[in-house]
Coordinates of C-alpha atoms in Angstrom, one line a residue:
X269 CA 2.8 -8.1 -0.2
X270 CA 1.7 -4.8 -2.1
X271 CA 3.6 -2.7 -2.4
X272 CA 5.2 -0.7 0.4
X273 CA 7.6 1.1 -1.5
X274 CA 11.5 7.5 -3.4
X275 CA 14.9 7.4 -3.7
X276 CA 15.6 7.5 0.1
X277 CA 13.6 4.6 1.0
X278 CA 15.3 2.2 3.4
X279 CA 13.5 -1.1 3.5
X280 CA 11.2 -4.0 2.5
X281 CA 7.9 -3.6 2.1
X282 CA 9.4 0.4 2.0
X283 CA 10.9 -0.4 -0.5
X284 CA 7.4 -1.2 -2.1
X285 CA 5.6 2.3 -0.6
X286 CA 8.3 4.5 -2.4
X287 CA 8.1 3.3 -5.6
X288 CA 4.3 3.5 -5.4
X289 CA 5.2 7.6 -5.3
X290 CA 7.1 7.7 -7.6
X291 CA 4.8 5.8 -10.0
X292 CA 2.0 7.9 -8.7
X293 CA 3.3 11.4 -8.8
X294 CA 0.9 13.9 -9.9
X295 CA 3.2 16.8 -11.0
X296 CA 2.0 17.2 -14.4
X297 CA 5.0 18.0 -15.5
X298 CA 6.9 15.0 -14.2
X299 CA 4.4 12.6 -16.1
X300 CA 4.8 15.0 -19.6
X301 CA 8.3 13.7 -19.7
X302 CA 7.7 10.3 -19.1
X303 CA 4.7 10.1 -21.4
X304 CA 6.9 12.4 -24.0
X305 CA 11.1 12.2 -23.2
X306 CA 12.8 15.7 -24.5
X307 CA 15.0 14.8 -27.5
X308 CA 17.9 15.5 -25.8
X309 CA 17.2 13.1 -23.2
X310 CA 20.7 11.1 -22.7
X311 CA 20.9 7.8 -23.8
X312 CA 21.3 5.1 -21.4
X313 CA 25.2 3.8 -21.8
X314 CA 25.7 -0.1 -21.7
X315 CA 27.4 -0.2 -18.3
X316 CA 23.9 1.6 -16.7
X317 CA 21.7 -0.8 -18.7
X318 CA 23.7 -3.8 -16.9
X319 CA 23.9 -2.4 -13.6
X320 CA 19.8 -1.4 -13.8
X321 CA 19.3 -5.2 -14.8
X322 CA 21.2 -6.2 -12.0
X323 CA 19.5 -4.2 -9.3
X324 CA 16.4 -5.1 -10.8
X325 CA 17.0 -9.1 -10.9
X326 CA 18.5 -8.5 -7.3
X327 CA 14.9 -6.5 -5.9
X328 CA 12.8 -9.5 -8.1
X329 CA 14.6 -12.1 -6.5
X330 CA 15.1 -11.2 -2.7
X331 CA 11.5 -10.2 -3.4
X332 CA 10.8 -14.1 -3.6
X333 CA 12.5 -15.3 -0.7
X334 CA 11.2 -12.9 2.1
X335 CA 7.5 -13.3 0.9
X336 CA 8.2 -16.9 0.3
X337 CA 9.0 -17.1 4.1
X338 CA 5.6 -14.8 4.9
X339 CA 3.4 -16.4 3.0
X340 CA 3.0 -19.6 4.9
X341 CA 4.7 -18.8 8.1
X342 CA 1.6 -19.5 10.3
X343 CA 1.1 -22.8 8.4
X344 CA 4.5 -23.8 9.1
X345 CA 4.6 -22.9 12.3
X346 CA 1.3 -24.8 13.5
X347 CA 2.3 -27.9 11.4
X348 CA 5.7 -28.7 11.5
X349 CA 7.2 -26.8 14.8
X350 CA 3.3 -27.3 17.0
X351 CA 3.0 -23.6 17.0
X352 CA -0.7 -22.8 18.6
X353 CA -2.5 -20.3 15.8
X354 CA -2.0 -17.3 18.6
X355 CA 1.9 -18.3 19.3
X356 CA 2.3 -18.4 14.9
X357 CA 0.6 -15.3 14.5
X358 CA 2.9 -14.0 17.2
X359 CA 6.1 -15.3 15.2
X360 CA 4.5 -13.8 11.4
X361 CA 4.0 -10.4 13.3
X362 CA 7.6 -10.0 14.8
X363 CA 9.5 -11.5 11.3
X364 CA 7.7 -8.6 9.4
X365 CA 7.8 -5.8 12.4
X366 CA 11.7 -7.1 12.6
X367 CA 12.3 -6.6 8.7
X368 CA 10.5 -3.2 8.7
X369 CA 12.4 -1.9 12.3
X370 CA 16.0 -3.2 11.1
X371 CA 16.5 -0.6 8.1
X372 CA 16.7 2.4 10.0
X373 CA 20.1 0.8 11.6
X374 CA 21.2 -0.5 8.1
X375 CA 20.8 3.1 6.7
X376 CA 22.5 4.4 9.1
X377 CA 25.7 1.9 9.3
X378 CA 25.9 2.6 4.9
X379 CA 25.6 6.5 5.4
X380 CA 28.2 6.7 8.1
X381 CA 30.5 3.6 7.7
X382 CA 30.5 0.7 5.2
X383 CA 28.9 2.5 2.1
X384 CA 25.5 1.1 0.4
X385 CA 27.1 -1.3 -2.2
X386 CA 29.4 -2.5 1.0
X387 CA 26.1 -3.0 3.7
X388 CA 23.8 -4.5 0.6
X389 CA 26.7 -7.3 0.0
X390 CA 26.8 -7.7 3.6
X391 CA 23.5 -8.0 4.1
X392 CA 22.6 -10.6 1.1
X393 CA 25.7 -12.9 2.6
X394 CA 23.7 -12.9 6.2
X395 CA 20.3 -13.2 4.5
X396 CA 21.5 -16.4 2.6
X397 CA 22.9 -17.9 6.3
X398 CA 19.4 -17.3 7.3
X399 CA 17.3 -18.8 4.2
X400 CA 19.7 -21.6 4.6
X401 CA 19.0 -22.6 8.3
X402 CA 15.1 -22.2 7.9
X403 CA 15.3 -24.5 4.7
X404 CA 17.6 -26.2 6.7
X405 CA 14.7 -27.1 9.1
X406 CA 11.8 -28.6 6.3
X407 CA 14.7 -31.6 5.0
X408 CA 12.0 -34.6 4.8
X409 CA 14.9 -36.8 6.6
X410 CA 15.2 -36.8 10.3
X411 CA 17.1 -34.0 11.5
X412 CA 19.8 -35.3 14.7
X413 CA 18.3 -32.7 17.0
X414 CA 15.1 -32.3 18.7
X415 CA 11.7 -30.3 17.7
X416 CA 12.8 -27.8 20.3
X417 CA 15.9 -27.3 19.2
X418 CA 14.5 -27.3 15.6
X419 CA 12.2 -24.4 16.2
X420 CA 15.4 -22.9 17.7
X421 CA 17.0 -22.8 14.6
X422 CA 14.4 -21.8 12.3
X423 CA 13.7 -18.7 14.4
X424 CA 17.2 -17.8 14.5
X425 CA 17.1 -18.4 10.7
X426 CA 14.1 -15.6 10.6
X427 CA 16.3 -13.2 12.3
X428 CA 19.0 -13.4 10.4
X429 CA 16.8 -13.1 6.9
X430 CA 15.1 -10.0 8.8
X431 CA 18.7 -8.7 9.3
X432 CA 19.5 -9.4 6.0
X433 CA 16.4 -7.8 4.1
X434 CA 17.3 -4.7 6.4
X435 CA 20.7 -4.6 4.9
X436 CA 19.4 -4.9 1.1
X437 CA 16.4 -2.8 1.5
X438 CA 17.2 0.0 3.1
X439 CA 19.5 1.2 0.6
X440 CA 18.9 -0.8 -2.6
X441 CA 16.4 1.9 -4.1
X442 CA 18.3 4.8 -3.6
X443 CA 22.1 2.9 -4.7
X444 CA 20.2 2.2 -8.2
X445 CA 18.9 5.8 -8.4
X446 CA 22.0 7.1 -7.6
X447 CA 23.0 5.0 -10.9
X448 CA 21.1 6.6 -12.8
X449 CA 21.4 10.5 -11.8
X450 CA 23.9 11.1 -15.1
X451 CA 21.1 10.4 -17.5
X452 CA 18.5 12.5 -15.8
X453 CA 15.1 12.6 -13.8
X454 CA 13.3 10.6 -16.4
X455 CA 15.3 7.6 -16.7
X456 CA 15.3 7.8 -12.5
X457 CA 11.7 7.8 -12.6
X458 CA 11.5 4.9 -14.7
X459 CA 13.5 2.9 -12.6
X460 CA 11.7 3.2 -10.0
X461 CA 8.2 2.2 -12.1
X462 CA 10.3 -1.1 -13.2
X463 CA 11.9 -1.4 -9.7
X464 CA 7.9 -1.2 -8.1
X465 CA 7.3 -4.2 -10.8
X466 CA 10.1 -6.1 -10.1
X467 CA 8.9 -6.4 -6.6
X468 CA 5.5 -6.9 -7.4
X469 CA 6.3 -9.5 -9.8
X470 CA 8.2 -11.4 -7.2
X471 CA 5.5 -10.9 -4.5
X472 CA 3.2 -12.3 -7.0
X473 CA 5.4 -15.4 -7.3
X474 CA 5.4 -16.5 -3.9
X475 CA 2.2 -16.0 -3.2
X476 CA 1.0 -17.8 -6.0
X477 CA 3.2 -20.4 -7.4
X478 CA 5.5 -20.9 -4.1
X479 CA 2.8 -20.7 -1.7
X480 CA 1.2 -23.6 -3.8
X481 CA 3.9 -26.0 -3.5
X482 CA 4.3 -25.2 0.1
X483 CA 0.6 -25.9 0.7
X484 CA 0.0 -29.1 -1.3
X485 CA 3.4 -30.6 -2.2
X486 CA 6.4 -30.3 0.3
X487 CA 7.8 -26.9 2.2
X488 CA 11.3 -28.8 1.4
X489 CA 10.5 -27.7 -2.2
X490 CA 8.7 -24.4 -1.3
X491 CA 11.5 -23.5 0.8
X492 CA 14.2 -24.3 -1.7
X493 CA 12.6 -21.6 -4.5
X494 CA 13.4 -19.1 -2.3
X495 CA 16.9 -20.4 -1.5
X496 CA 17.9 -20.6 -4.5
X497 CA 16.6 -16.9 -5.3
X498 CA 18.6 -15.2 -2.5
X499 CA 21.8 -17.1 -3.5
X500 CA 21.2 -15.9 -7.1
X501 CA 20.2 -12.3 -5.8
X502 CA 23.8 -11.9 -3.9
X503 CA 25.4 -13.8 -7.3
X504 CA 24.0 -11.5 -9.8
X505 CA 24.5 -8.4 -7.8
X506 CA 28.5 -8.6 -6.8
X507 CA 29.0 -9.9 -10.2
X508 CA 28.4 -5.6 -11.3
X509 CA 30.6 -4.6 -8.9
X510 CA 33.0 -2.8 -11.3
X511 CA 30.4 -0.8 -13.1
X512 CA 29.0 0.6 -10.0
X513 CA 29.7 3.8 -9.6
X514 CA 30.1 3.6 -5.7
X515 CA 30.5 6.5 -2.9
X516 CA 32.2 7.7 0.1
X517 CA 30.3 7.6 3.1
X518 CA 29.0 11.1 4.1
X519 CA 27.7 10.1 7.8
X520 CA 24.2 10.5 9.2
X521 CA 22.5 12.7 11.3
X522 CA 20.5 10.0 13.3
X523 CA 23.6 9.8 16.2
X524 CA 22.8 13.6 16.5
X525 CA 19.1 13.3 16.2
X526 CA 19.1 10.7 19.1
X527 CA 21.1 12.7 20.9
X528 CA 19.6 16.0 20.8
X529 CA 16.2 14.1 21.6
X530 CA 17.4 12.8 24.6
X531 CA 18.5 16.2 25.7
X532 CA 15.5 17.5 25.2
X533 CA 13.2 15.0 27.3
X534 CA 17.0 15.3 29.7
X535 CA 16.0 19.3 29.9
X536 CA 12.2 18.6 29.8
X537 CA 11.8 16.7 33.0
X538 CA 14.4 18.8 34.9
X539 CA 13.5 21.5 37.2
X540 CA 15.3 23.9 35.0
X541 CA 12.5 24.7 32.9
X542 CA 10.8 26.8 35.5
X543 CA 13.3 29.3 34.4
X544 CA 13.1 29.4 30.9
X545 CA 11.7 31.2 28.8
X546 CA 8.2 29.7 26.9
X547 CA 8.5 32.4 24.6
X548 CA 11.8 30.1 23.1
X549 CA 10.0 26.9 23.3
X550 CA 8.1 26.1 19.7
X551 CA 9.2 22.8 19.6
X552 CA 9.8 19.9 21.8
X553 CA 13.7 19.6 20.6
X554 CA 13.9 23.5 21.8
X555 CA 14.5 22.5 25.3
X556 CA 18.0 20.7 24.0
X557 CA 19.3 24.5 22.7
X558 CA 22.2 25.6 24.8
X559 CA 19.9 29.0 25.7
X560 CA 17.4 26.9 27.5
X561 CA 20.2 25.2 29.3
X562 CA 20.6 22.1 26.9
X563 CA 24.1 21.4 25.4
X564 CA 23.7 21.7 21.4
X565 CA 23.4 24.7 19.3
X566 CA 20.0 26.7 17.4
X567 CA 21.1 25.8 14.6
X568 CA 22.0 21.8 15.7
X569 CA 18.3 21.7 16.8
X570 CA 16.5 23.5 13.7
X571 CA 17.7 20.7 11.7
X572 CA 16.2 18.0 13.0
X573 CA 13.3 19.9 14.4
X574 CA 10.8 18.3 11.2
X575 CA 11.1 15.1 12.8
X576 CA 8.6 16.6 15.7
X577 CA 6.0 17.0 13.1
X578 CA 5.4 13.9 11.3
X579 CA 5.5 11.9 15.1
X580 CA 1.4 12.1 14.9
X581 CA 1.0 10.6 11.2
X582 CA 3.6 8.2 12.2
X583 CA 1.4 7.1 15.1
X584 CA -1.3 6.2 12.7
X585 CA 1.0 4.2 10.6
X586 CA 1.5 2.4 13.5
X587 CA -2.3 1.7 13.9
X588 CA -3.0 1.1 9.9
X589 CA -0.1 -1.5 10.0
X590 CA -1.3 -3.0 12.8
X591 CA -4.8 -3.9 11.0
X592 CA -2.9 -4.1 8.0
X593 CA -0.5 -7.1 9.5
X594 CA -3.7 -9.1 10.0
X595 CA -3.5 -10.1 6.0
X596 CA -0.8 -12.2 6.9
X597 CA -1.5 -13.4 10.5
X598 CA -5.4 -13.5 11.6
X599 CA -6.9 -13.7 8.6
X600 CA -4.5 -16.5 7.3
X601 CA -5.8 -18.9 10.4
X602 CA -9.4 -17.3 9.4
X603 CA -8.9 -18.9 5.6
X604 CA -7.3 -22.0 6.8
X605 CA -10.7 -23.4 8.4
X606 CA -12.8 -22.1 5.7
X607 CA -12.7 -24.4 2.1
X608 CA -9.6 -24.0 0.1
X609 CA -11.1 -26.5 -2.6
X610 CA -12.0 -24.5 -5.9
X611 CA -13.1 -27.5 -8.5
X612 CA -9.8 -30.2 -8.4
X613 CA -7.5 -27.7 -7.2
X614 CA -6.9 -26.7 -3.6
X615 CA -5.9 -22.5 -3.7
X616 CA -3.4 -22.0 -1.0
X617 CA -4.6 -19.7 1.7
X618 CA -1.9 -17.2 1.0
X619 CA -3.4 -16.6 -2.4
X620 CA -5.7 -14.0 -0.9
X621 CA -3.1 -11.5 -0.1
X622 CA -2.6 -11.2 -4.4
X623 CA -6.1 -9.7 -4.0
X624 CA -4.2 -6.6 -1.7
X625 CA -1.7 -6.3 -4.5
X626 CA -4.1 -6.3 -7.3
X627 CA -5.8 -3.9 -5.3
X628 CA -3.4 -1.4 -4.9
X629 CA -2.0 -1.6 -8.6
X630 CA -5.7 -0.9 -9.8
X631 CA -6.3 2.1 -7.3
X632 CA -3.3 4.0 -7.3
X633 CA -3.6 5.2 -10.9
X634 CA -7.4 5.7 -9.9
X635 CA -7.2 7.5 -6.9
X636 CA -4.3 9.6 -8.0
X637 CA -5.6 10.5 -11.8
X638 CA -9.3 10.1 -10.9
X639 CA -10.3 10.6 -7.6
X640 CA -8.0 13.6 -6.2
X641 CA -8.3 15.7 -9.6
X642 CA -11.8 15.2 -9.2
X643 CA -11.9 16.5 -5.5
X644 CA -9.8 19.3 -6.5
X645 CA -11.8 20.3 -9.3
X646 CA -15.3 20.0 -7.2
X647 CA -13.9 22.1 -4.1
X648 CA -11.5 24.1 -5.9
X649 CA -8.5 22.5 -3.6
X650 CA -6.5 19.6 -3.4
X651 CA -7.2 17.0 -0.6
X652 CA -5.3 17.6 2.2
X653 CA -2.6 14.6 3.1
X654 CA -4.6 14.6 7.3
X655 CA -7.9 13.9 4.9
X656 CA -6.3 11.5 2.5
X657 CA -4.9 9.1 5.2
X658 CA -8.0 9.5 7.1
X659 CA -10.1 8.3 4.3
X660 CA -7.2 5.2 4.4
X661 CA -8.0 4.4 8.2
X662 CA -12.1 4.3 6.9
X663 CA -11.5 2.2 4.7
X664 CA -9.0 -0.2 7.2
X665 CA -11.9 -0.1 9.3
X666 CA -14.4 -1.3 6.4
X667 CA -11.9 -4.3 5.9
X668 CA -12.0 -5.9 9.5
X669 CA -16.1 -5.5 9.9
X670 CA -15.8 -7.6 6.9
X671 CA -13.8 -9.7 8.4
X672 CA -15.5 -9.7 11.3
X673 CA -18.3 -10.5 9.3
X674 CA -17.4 -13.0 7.4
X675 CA -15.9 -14.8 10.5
X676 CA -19.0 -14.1 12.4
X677 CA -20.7 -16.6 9.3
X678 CA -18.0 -19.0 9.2
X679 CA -18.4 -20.3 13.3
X680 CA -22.0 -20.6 12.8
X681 CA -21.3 -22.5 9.4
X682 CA -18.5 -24.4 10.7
X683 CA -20.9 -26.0 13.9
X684 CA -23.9 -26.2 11.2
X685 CA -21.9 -27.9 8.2
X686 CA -18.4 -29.0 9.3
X687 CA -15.5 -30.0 6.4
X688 CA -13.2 -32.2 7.4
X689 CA -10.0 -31.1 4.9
X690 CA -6.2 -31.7 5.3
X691 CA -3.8 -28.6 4.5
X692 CA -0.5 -29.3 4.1
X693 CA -0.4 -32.6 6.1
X694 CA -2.4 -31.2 9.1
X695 CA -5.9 -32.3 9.2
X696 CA -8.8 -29.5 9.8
X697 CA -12.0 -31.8 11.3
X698 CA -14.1 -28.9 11.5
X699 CA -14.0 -26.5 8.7
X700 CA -16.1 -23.9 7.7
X701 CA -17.8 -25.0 3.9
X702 CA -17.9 -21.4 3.3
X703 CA -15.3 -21.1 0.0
X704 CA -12.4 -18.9 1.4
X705 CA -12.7 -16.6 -1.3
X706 CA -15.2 -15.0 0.4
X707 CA -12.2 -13.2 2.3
X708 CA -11.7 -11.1 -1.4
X709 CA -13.7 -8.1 -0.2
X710 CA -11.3 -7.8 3.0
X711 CA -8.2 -8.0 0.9
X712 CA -9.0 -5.6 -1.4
X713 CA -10.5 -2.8 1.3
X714 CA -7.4 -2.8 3.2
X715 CA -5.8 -2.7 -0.2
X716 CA -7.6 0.5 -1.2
X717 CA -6.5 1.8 2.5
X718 CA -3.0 1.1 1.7
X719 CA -3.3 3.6 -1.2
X720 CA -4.8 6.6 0.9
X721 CA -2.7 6.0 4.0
X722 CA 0.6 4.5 3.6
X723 CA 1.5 6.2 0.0
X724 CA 0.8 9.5 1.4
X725 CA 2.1 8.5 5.0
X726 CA 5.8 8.4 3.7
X727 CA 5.2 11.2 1.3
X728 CA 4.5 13.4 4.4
X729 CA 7.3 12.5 5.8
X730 CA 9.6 12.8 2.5
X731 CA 8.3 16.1 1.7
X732 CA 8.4 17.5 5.2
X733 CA 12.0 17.1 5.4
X734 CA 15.2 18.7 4.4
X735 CA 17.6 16.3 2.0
X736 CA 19.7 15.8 4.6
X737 CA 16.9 14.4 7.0
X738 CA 15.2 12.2 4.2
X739 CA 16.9 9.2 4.9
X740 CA 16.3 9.1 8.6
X741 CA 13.0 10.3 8.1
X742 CA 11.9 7.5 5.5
X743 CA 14.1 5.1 8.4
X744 CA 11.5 6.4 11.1
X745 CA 8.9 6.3 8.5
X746 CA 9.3 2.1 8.0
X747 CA 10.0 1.9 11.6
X748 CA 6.7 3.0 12.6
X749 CA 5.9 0.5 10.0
X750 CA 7.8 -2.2 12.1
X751 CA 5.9 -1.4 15.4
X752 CA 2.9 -2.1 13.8
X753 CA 4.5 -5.8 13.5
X754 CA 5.0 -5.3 17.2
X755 CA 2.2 -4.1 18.8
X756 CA 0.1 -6.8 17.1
X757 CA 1.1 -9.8 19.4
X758 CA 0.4 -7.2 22.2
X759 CA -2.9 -6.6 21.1
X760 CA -3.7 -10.0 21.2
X761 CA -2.4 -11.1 24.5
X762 CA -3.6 -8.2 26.0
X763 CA -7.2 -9.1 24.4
X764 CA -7.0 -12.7 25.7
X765 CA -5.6 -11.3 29.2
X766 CA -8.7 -9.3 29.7
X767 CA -11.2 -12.1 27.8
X768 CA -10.4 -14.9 29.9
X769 CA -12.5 -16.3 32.5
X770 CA -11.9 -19.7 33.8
X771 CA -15.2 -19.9 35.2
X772 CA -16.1 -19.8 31.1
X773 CA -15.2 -22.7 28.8
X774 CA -13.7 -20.6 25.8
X775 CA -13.7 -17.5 26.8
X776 CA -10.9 -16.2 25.0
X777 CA -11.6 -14.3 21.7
X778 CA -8.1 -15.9 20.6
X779 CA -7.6 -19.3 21.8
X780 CA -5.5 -22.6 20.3
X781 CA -8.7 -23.8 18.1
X782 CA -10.4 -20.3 16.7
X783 CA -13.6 -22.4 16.0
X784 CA -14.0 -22.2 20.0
X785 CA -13.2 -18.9 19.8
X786 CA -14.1 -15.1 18.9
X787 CA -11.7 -14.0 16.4
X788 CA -14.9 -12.2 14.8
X789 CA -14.9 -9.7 18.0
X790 CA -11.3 -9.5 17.7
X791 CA -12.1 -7.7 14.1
X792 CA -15.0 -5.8 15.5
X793 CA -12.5 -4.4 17.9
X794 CA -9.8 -3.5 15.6
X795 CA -12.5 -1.5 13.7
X796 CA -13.6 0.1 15.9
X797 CA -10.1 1.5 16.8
X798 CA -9.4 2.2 13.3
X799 CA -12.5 4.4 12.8
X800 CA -11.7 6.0 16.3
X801 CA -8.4 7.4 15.1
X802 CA -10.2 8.8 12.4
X803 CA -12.4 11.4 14.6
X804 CA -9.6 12.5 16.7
X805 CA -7.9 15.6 15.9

């Protein structure tokens, strides 16, 4: 997708909302020596330029197989395993909610055990089991097992290539930093611009050229691209191994954070805190210090205490994410029954998510060299990071009232002028002859809300936090991230809990055949929550 991508980030689509801060910095002098290197800039020396390449080749690569797998997910799902659209979408939200949660466990196991290059290699061996099994699953022979036991497989095959991405992710932007550290912050800044286009690149890839041959000639060969690419990816990144320049563990703090947090809510919800002193309470992890009868010292407890304040903007990454997710899931089985044909070519349906990407590669050097400068210059302040990601969440809920809309059109166009039209083998009777680029507006608003919100979401919690809490910070950063994956298949059975009537024929906003359905009051909704989290304090 867009990008999600600092040197600490730890995962997929993090990967992509680091690099977009880097790339978008706005310290003036940062970009002076980009735009205009000091003489005595180091050189690059031939074993760096090979190991950048690598890394590079190894992000563009992996890049293609996990969005190869999320691009047509839901189309897989309902053609060849007889998902229903609510039990695909359902599958599409936990594969990228797994791939986001996984990393913070990944960053941990490098920083305290197995090293980065170590959990990378690890990871990329796991992540090629799992690309294997799910191409594995789309052979055009007859496979000796049932479809049962076939869907088995291919969702154990997605957890193993969310493992996997975990592994590679989480610590595959800050190991080719790291690199790079000898020749100095300009040629680690520019690393991480041709790192953010490597993964766009690939991103691009799949959603075009794969997602086409998965669509309208065989998932065997669209799952084979990305096969191939992860098998090169783990090829062309051990083959560097002796020009890494590889380090010693130096543990993580996240064993301790856990810990102190669960002596806190321990200490918290005992009757022990009658006695103490509110005076000593400023933060929530205050209860775990030894003077308040917890078991860890002040000085234990004032390191980690920063996590306490980014909890709130992580809970509205959780919420963007959730609307943000929809690219991928409800507005894919929206685009399927709308029409795909665009003269004698048929676009894939995962085509529209390029429109997020373009999106966000056209507003970040907007926003960031047009839009805050001019804010700062009108009202003689910068734009505060609360105001930035709020303007995000408008703009979120801008993108699923045009859903909403557009949905709300396409059942009254799909009863009025049906197309009949077959997607990848499955045939669609009733289509809506509404061309599915009319979903291009939605795309590109949630792709201008990705800019405000999730770019300065992680840079809130980057800055906020003292070097040695940036990794488990970015960690809880994509996690949040992940739970947005989560929580959407919640949403949805929760809204077709309370929907249902079976004294109503298709009541459900969500049900097996969307034309019979509501999915335009399901965006309504979501909009409405998303401008909701913008008026509260």
């Amino acid at each position: 997708m867009s990008a999600e991508t600092p040197t600490e980030t730890t995962t997929l689509l993090g990967q992509q909302e680091c690099a977009k801060i880097n790339i978008s910095s706005s310290d003036e002098a940062v970009q002076a020596k980009i735009v205009n290197p000091s003489k005595d800039a180091q050189s690059i020396p031939n074993r760096i330029k090979i190991i950048v390449l690598c890394i590079l080749f190894t992000e563009f690569a992996e890049s293609i197989a996990f969005y190869s797998i999320a691009a047509n997910l839901i189309l897989f799902a309902n053609t060849h395993l007889g998902f229903t659209n609510t039990q695909a979408a359902t599958l599409s939200f936990i594969y990228v909610g797994t791939g986001y949660a996984l990393p913070i466990l990944s960053g941990y196991l490098a920083d305290s055990h197995l090293g980065q290059y170590n959990t990378m290699y690890l990871g990329g061996l796991i992540y090629i089991a799992g690309i294997l099994t799910v191409f594995l699953m789309t052979v055009p022979y007859q496979l000796p097992f049932s479809t049962s036991a076939k869907t088995s497989y291919f969702i154990v095959g997605l957890i193993l290539v969310a493992i996997g991405t975990g592994g590679i992710k989480s610590n595959i932007s800050p190991f080719g930093a790291s690199q790079l550290e000898s020749c100095g912050p300009v040629y680690v800044q520019r690393f991480f611009a041709w790192f953010y286009f490597s993964l766009n690149l690939g991103s691009l890839i799949s959603f075009t050229v794969v997602a086409y041959i998965q669509q309208n000639v065989s998932f065997f060969y669209g799952f084979m691209i990305p096969s191939i690419a992860m098998i090169l990816a783990v090829a062309v990144f051990a083959s560097a191994r002796k020009y890494y320049e590889l380090y010693t563990p130096k543990g993580s703090l996240l064993g301790e954070a856990l810990s102190i947090t669960y002596q806190s809510f321990k200490v918290r919800l005992s009757k022990r805190t009658n006695i103490i002193d509110k005076s000593n309470i400023q933060s929530f992890f205050d209860y775990a210090k030894k003077e308040n009868g917890g078991k860890f010292d002040a000085h234990q407890v004032n390191r980690i205490k920063p996590l306490g304040r980014v909890i709130p903007v992580f809970l509205l990454i959780v919420l963007f994410r959730t609307v943000y997710f929809q690219m991928s899931t409800t507005w894919f089985i929206q685009g399927e029954s709308m029409n795909l044909q665009l003269g004698n070519i048929k676009l894939p349906v995962a085509l529209l998510s390029t429109f997020d990407i373009i999106s966000v590669m056209i507003f970040i050097p907007v926003v960031n060299y047009g839009v805050y400068p001019a804010y700062q210059k009108i009202f003689g302040k910068r734009i505060s990071r609360f105001r930035r990601m709020g303007t995000g969440m408008v703009f979120a809920a801008l993108a699923m009232l045009v859903a909403g809309i557009v949905e709300s059109n396409r059942l009254k166009n799909v009863y009025e002028n049906p197309l009949p039209q077959t997607v990848s083998g499955k045939t669609f009777n009733a289509s809506a002859n509404i061309t599915v680029l009319a979903q291009v507006p939605q795309f590109a608003l949630i792709g201008l809300g990705e800019t405000f919100t999730s770019v300065t979401g992680f840079e809130f919690a980057y800055s906020e936090a003292p070097e040695e809490l940036k990794g488990i910070m970015t960690g809880l950063y994509l996690l949040a991230i992940g739970l947005g994956g989560f929580i959407g298949p919640l949403v949805i059975t929760i809204i077709n809990a309370i929907t249902y009537d079976p004294k109503v024929v298709n009541s459900k906003w969500i049900p097996k055949n969307t034309n019979n359905g509501h999915l335009d009051y399901y965006f309504y909704f979501l909009a409405g929550i998303s401008y909701s989290s913008v008026l509260i304090k």
